PDB file of C-alpha atoms in Angstrom:
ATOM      1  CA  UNK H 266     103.563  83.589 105.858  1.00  0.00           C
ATOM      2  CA  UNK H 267     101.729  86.287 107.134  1.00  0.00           C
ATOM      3  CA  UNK H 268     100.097  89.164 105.425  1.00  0.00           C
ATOM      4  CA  UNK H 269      98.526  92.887 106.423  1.00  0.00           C
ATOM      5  CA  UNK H 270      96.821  95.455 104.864  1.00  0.00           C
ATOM      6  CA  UNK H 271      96.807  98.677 105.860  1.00  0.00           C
ATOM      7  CA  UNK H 272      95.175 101.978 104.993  1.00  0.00           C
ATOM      8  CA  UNK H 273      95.888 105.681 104.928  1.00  0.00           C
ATOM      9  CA  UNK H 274      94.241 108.792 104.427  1.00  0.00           C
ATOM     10  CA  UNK H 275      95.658 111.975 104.331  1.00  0.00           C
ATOM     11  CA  UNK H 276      94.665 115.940 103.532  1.00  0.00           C
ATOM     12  CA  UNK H 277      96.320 119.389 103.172  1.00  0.00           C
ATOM     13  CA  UNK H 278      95.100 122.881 102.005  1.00  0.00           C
ATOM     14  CA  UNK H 279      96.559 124.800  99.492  1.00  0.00           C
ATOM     15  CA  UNK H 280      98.739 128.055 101.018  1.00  0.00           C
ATOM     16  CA  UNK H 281     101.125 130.479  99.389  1.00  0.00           C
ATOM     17  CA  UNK H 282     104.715 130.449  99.473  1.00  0.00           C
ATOM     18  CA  UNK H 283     105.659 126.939  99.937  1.00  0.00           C
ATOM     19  CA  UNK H 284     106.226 124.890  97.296  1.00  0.00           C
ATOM     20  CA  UNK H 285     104.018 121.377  96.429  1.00  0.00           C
ATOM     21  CA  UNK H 286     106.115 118.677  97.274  1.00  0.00           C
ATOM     22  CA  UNK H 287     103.805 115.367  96.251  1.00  0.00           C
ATOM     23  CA  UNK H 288     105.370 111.460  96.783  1.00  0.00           C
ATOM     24  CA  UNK H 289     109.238 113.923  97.451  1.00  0.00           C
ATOM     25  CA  UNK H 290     108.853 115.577  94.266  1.00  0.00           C
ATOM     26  CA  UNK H 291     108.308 119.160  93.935  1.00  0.00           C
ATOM     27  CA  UNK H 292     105.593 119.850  91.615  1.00  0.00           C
ATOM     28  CA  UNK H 293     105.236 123.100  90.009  1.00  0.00           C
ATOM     29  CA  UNK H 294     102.284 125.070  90.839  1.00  0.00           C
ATOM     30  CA  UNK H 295     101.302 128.552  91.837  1.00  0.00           C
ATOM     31  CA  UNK H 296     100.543 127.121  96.017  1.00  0.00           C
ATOM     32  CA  UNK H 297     102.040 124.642  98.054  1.00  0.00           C
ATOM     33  CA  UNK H 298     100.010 122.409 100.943  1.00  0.00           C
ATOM     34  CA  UNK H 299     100.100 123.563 104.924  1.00  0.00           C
ATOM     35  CA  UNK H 300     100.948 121.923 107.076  1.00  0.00           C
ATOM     36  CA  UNK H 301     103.547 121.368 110.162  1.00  0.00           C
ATOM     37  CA  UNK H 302     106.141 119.149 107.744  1.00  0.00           C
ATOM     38  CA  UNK H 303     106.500 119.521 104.188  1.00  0.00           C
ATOM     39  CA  UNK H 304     102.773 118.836 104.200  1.00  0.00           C
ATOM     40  CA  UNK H 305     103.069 115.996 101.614  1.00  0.00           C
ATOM     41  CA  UNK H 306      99.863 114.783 101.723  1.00  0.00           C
ATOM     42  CA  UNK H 307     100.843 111.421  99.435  1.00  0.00           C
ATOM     43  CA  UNK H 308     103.786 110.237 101.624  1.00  0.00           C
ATOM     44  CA  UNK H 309     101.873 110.606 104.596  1.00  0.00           C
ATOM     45  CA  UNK H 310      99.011 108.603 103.408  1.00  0.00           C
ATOM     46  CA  UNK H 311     101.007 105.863 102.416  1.00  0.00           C
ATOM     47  CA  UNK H 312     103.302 106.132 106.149  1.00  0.00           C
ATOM     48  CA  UNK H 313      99.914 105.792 107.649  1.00  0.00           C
ATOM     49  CA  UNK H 314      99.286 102.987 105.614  1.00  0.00           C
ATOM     50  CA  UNK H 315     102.200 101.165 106.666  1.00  0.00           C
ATOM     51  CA  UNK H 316     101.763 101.741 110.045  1.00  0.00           C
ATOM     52  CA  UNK H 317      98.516 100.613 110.281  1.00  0.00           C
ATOM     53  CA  UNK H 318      99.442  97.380 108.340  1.00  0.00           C
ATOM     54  CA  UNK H 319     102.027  96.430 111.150  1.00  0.00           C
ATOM     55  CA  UNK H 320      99.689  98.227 114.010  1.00  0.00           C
ATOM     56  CA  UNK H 321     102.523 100.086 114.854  1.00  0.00           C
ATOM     57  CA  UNK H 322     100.297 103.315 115.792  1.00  0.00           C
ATOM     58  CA  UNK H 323      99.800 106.387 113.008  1.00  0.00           C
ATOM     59  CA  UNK H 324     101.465 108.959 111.924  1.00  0.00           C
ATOM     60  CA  UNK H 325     100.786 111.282 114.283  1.00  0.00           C
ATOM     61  CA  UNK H 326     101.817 109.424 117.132  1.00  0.00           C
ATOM     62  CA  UNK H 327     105.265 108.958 115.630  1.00  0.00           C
ATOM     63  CA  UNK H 328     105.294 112.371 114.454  1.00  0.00           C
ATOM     64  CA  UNK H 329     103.294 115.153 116.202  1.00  0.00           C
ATOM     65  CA  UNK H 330     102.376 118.329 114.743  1.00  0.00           C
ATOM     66  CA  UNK H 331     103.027 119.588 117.956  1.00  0.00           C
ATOM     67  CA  UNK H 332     106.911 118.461 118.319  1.00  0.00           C
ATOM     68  CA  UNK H 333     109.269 120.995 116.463  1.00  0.00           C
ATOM     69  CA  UNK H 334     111.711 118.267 115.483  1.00  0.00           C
ATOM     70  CA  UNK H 335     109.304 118.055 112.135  1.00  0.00           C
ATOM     71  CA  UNK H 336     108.525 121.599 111.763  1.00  0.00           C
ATOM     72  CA  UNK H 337     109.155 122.173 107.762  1.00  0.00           C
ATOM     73  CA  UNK H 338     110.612 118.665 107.690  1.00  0.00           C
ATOM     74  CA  UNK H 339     110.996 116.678 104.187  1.00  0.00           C
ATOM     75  CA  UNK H 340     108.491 113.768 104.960  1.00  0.00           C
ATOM     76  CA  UNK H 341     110.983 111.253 103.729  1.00  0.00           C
ATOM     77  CA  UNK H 342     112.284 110.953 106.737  1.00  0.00           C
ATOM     78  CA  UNK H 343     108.948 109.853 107.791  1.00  0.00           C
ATOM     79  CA  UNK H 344     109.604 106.932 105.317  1.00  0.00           C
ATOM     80  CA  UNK H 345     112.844 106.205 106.129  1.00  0.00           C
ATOM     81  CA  UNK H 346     111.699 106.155 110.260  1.00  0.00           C
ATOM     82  CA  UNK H 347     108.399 103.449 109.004  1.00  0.00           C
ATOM     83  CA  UNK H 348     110.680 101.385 106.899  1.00  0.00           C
ATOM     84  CA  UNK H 349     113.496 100.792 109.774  1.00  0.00           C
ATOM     85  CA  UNK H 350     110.103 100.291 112.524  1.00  0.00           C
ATOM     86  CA  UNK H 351     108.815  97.767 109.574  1.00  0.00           C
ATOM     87  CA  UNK H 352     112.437  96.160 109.236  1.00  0.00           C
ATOM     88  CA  UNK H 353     112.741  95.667 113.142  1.00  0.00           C
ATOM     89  CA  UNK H 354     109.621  93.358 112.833  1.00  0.00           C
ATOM     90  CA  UNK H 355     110.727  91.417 110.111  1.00  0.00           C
ATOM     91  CA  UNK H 356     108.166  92.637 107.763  1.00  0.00           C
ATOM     92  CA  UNK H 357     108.611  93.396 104.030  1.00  0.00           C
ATOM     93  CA  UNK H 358     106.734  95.609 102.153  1.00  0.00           C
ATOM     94  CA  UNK H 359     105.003  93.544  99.166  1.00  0.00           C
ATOM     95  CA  UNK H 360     103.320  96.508  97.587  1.00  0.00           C
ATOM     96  CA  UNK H 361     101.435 100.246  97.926  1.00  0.00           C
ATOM     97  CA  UNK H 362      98.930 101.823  96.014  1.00  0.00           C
ATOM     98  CA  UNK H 363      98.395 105.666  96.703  1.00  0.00           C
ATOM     99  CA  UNK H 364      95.534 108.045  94.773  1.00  0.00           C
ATOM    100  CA  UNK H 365      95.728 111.771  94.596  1.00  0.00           C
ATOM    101  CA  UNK H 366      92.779 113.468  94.432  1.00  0.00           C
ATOM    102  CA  UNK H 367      93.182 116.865  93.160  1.00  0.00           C
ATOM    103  CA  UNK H 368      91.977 119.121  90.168  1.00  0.00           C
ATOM    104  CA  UNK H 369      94.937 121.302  90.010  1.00  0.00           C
ATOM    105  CA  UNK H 370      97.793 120.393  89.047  1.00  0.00           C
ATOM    106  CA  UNK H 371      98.108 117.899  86.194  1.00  0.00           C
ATOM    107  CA  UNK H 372      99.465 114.878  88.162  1.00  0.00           C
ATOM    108  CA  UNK H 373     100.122 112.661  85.086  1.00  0.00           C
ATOM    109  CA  UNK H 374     103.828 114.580  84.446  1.00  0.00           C
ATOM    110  CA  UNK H 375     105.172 114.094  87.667  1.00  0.00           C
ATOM    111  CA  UNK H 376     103.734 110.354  88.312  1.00  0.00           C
ATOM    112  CA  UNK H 377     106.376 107.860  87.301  1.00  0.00           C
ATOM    113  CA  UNK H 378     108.977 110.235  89.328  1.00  0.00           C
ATOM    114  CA  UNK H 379     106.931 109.866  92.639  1.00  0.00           C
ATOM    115  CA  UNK H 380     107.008 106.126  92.015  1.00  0.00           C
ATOM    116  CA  UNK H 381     110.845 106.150  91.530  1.00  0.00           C
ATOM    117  CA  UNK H 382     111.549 108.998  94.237  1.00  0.00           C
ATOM    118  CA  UNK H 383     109.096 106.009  96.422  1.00  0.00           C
ATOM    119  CA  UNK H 384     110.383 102.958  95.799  1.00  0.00           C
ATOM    120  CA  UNK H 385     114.129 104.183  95.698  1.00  0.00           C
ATOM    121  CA  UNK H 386     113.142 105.593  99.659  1.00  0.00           C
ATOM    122  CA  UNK H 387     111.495 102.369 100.650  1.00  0.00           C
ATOM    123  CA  UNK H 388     113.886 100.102  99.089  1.00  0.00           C
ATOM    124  CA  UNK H 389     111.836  98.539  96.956  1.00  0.00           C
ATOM    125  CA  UNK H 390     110.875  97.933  93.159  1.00  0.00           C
ATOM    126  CA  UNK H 391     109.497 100.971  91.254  1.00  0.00           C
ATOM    127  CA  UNK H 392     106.752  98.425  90.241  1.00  0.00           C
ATOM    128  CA  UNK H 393     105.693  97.767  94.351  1.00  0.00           C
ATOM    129  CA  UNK H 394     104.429 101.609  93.948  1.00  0.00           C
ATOM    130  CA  UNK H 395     101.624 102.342  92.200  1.00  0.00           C
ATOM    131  CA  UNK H 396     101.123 106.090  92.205  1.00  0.00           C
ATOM    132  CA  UNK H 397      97.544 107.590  90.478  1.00  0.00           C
ATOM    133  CA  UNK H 398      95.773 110.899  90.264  1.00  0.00           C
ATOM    134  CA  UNK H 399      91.615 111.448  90.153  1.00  0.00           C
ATOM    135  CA  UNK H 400      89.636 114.837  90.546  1.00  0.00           C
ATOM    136  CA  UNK H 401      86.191 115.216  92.067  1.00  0.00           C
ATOM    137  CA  UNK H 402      84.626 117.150  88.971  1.00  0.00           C
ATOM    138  CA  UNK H 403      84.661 119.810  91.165  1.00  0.00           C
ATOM    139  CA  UNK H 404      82.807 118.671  93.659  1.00  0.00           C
ATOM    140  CA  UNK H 405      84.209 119.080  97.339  1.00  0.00           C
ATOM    141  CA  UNK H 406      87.416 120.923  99.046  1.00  0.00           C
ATOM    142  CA  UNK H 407      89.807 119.331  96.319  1.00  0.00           C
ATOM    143  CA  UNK H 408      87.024 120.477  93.076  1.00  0.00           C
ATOM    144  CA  UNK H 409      86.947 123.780  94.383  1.00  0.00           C
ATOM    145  CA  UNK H 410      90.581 123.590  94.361  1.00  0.00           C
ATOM    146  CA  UNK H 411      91.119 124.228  97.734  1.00  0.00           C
ATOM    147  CA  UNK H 412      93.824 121.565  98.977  1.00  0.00           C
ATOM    148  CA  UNK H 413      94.783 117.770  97.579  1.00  0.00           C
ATOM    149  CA  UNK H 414      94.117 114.344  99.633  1.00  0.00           C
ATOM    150  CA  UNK H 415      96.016 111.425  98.985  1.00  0.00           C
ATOM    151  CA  UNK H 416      94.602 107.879 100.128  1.00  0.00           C
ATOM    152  CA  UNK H 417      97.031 104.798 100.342  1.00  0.00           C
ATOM    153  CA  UNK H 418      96.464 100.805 101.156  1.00  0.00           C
ATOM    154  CA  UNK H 419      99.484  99.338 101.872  1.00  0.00           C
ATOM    155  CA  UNK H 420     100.102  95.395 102.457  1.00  0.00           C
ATOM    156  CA  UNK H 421     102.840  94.050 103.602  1.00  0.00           C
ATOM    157  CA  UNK H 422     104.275  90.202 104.783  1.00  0.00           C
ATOM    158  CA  UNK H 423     106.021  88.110 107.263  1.00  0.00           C
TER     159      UNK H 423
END
Protein backbone atom coordinates (compact mmCIF):
# COMPACT_ATOMS: atom_id res chain seq x y z
CA UNK A 1 0.00 0.00 0.00
CA UNK A 2 0.97 3.30 -0.66
CA UNK A 3 0.21 6.48 1.12
CA UNK A 4 0.43 10.57 0.40
CA UNK A 5 -0.08 13.52 2.13
CA UNK A 6 -0.85 16.49 0.75
CA UNK A 7 -1.36 20.11 1.73
CA UNK A 8 -3.42 23.14 0.83
CA UNK A 9 -3.66 26.62 1.53
CA UNK A 10 -6.06 28.87 0.40
CA UNK A 11 -7.29 32.82 0.91
CA UNK A 12 -10.11 35.20 -0.16
CA UNK A 13 -11.16 38.79 0.85
CA UNK A 14 -14.31 39.74 1.99
CA UNK A 15 -16.51 41.84 -0.91
CA UNK A 16 -20.12 42.90 -1.07
CA UNK A 17 -22.81 41.34 -2.87
CA UNK A 18 -21.90 37.80 -3.14
CA UNK A 19 -22.85 35.54 -0.80
CA UNK A 20 -20.20 33.26 1.60
CA UNK A 21 -20.30 29.99 0.31
CA UNK A 22 -17.73 27.92 2.85
CA UNK A 23 -17.10 23.77 2.29
CA UNK A 24 -20.70 24.38 -0.56
CA UNK A 25 -22.68 25.82 2.09
CA UNK A 26 -23.86 29.27 2.04
CA UNK A 27 -23.23 30.90 5.23
CA UNK A 28 -25.07 33.88 6.24
CA UNK A 29 -23.18 36.97 6.63
CA UNK A 30 -23.31 40.59 5.66
CA UNK A 31 -20.05 39.90 2.67
CA UNK A 32 -19.17 37.16 0.61
CA UNK A 33 -15.26 36.20 -0.52
CA UNK A 34 -13.78 37.46 -4.18
CA UNK A 35 -12.68 35.76 -6.17
CA UNK A 36 -12.89 34.35 -9.98
CA UNK A 37 -15.21 31.08 -8.79
CA UNK A 38 -17.43 31.03 -5.96
CA UNK A 39 -14.30 32.01 -4.06
CA UNK A 40 -14.70 29.15 -1.51
CA UNK A 41 -11.71 29.44 0.15
CA UNK A 42 -12.28 25.84 2.20
CA UNK A 43 -12.95 23.66 -0.90
CA UNK A 44 -10.13 25.00 -2.60
CA UNK A 45 -7.74 24.34 0.14
CA UNK A 46 -8.68 20.95 0.48
CA UNK A 47 -8.65 20.46 -3.88
CA UNK A 48 -5.16 21.70 -3.48
CA UNK A 49 -4.59 19.30 -0.96
CA UNK A 50 -5.56 16.48 -2.96
CA UNK A 51 -3.75 17.41 -5.75
CA UNK A 52 -0.70 17.80 -4.20
CA UNK A 53 -1.10 14.36 -2.44
CA UNK A 54 -1.27 12.58 -5.95
CA UNK A 55 1.25 15.39 -7.58
CA UNK A 56 -1.23 15.91 -9.98
CA UNK A 57 -0.35 19.83 -10.25
CA UNK A 58 -2.60 22.63 -8.13
CA UNK A 59 -5.45 24.17 -8.43
CA UNK A 60 -4.66 26.71 -10.52
CA UNK A 61 -3.27 24.78 -13.15
CA UNK A 62 -6.48 22.78 -13.45
CA UNK A 63 -8.46 25.77 -13.02
CA UNK A 64 -7.16 29.25 -14.02
CA UNK A 65 -8.46 32.41 -12.85
CA UNK A 66 -7.83 33.48 -16.14
CA UNK A 67 -10.17 30.82 -18.14
CA UNK A 68 -13.92 31.98 -18.10
CA UNK A 69 -15.20 28.41 -17.98
CA UNK A 70 -14.97 29.03 -13.91
CA UNK A 71 -15.97 32.54 -13.80
CA UNK A 72 -18.71 32.52 -10.76
CA UNK A 73 -18.46 28.73 -10.82
CA UNK A 74 -19.73 26.55 -7.66
CA UNK A 75 -16.27 25.05 -6.63
CA UNK A 76 -17.79 21.63 -6.35
CA UNK A 77 -17.14 21.00 -9.52
CA UNK A 78 -13.62 21.51 -8.63
CA UNK A 79 -14.21 18.43 -6.34
CA UNK A 80 -15.98 16.44 -8.48
CA UNK A 81 -13.00 17.16 -11.47
CA UNK A 82 -10.03 16.05 -8.34
CA UNK A 83 -12.02 13.07 -7.29
CA UNK A 84 -12.48 11.52 -11.02
CA UNK A 85 -8.29 12.70 -11.67
CA UNK A 86 -7.79 10.78 -8.09
CA UNK A 87 -10.09 7.76 -9.28
CA UNK A 88 -8.15 7.44 -12.70
CA UNK A 89 -5.00 6.67 -10.55
CA UNK A 90 -6.45 4.27 -8.42
CA UNK A 91 -6.17 6.32 -5.36
CA UNK A 92 -8.70 6.57 -2.50
CA UNK A 93 -9.10 9.24 -0.34
CA UNK A 94 -8.46 7.92 3.40
CA UNK A 95 -9.16 11.21 5.08
CA UNK A 96 -9.04 15.41 5.07
CA UNK A 97 -8.72 17.78 7.67
CA UNK A 98 -9.49 21.52 6.69
CA UNK A 99 -9.23 24.76 9.33
CA UNK A 100 -10.96 28.03 8.77
CA UNK A 101 -9.46 30.81 10.05
CA UNK A 102 -11.77 33.61 10.39
CA UNK A 103 -13.26 35.97 13.17
CA UNK A 104 -16.48 36.66 11.51
CA UNK A 105 -18.79 34.55 11.11
CA UNK A 106 -19.48 31.98 13.83
CA UNK A 107 -18.31 28.81 11.99
CA UNK A 108 -19.49 26.33 14.68
CA UNK A 109 -23.41 26.43 13.13
CA UNK A 110 -22.61 25.63 9.79
CA UNK A 111 -19.69 22.92 10.55
CA UNK A 112 -21.23 19.47 10.56
CA UNK A 113 -23.14 20.63 7.17
CA UNK A 114 -19.75 21.39 5.37
CA UNK A 115 -18.64 17.94 6.49
CA UNK A 116 -21.82 16.29 5.05
CA UNK A 117 -22.13 18.74 1.91
CA UNK A 118 -17.95 17.23 1.71
CA UNK A 119 -18.04 13.89 2.14
CA UNK A 120 -21.44 13.39 0.21
CA UNK A 121 -19.24 15.34 -2.95
CA UNK A 122 -16.20 13.20 -2.47
CA UNK A 123 -17.91 10.03 -1.91
CA UNK A 124 -16.80 9.36 1.18
CA UNK A 125 -17.74 8.98 5.00
CA UNK A 126 -18.87 12.18 6.80
CA UNK A 127 -16.26 10.99 9.42
CA UNK A 128 -13.11 11.12 6.51
CA UNK A 129 -13.88 15.10 6.82
CA UNK A 130 -12.92 16.85 9.56
CA UNK A 131 -14.03 20.44 9.17
CA UNK A 132 -12.76 23.21 12.13
CA UNK A 133 -12.84 26.94 12.62
CA UNK A 134 -9.93 29.20 14.63
CA UNK A 135 -9.57 33.13 14.68
CA UNK A 136 -6.32 35.04 14.97
CA UNK A 137 -7.46 37.25 18.07
CA UNK A 138 -7.44 39.78 15.72
CA UNK A 139 -4.31 39.71 14.66
CA UNK A 140 -3.68 39.72 10.75
CA UNK A 141 -6.00 40.12 7.43
CA UNK A 142 -8.58 37.48 8.89
CA UNK A 143 -8.55 39.50 12.83
CA UNK A 144 -9.15 42.59 11.19
CA UNK A 145 -11.86 40.87 9.49
CA UNK A 146 -10.82 41.43 6.22
CA UNK A 147 -11.19 37.96 4.29
CA UNK A 148 -11.12 34.03 5.66
CA UNK A 149 -8.20 31.36 4.79
CA UNK A 150 -8.82 27.88 4.92
CA UNK A 151 -5.74 25.36 5.21
CA UNK A 152 -6.26 21.56 4.36
CA UNK A 153 -3.82 18.25 4.60
CA UNK A 154 -5.18 15.68 2.77
CA UNK A 155 -3.79 11.90 2.63
CA UNK A 156 -4.76 9.59 0.55
CA UNK A 157 -3.73 5.59 -0.52
CA UNK A 158 -2.97 3.12 -3.15
Amino acid sequence: MTIRVGSGYDVHTFTEGRSLILGGVTIPHTHGLAGHSDADAVIHAIVDALLGAAALGDIGQHFPSHDERWKDQPSTIFLTYTLELLRQQQWNISNIDATIIAERPKMLPHIQAMRAHLAEQLQIHSDQVSVKATTTDGLGFTGRREGIACSAVALIEK
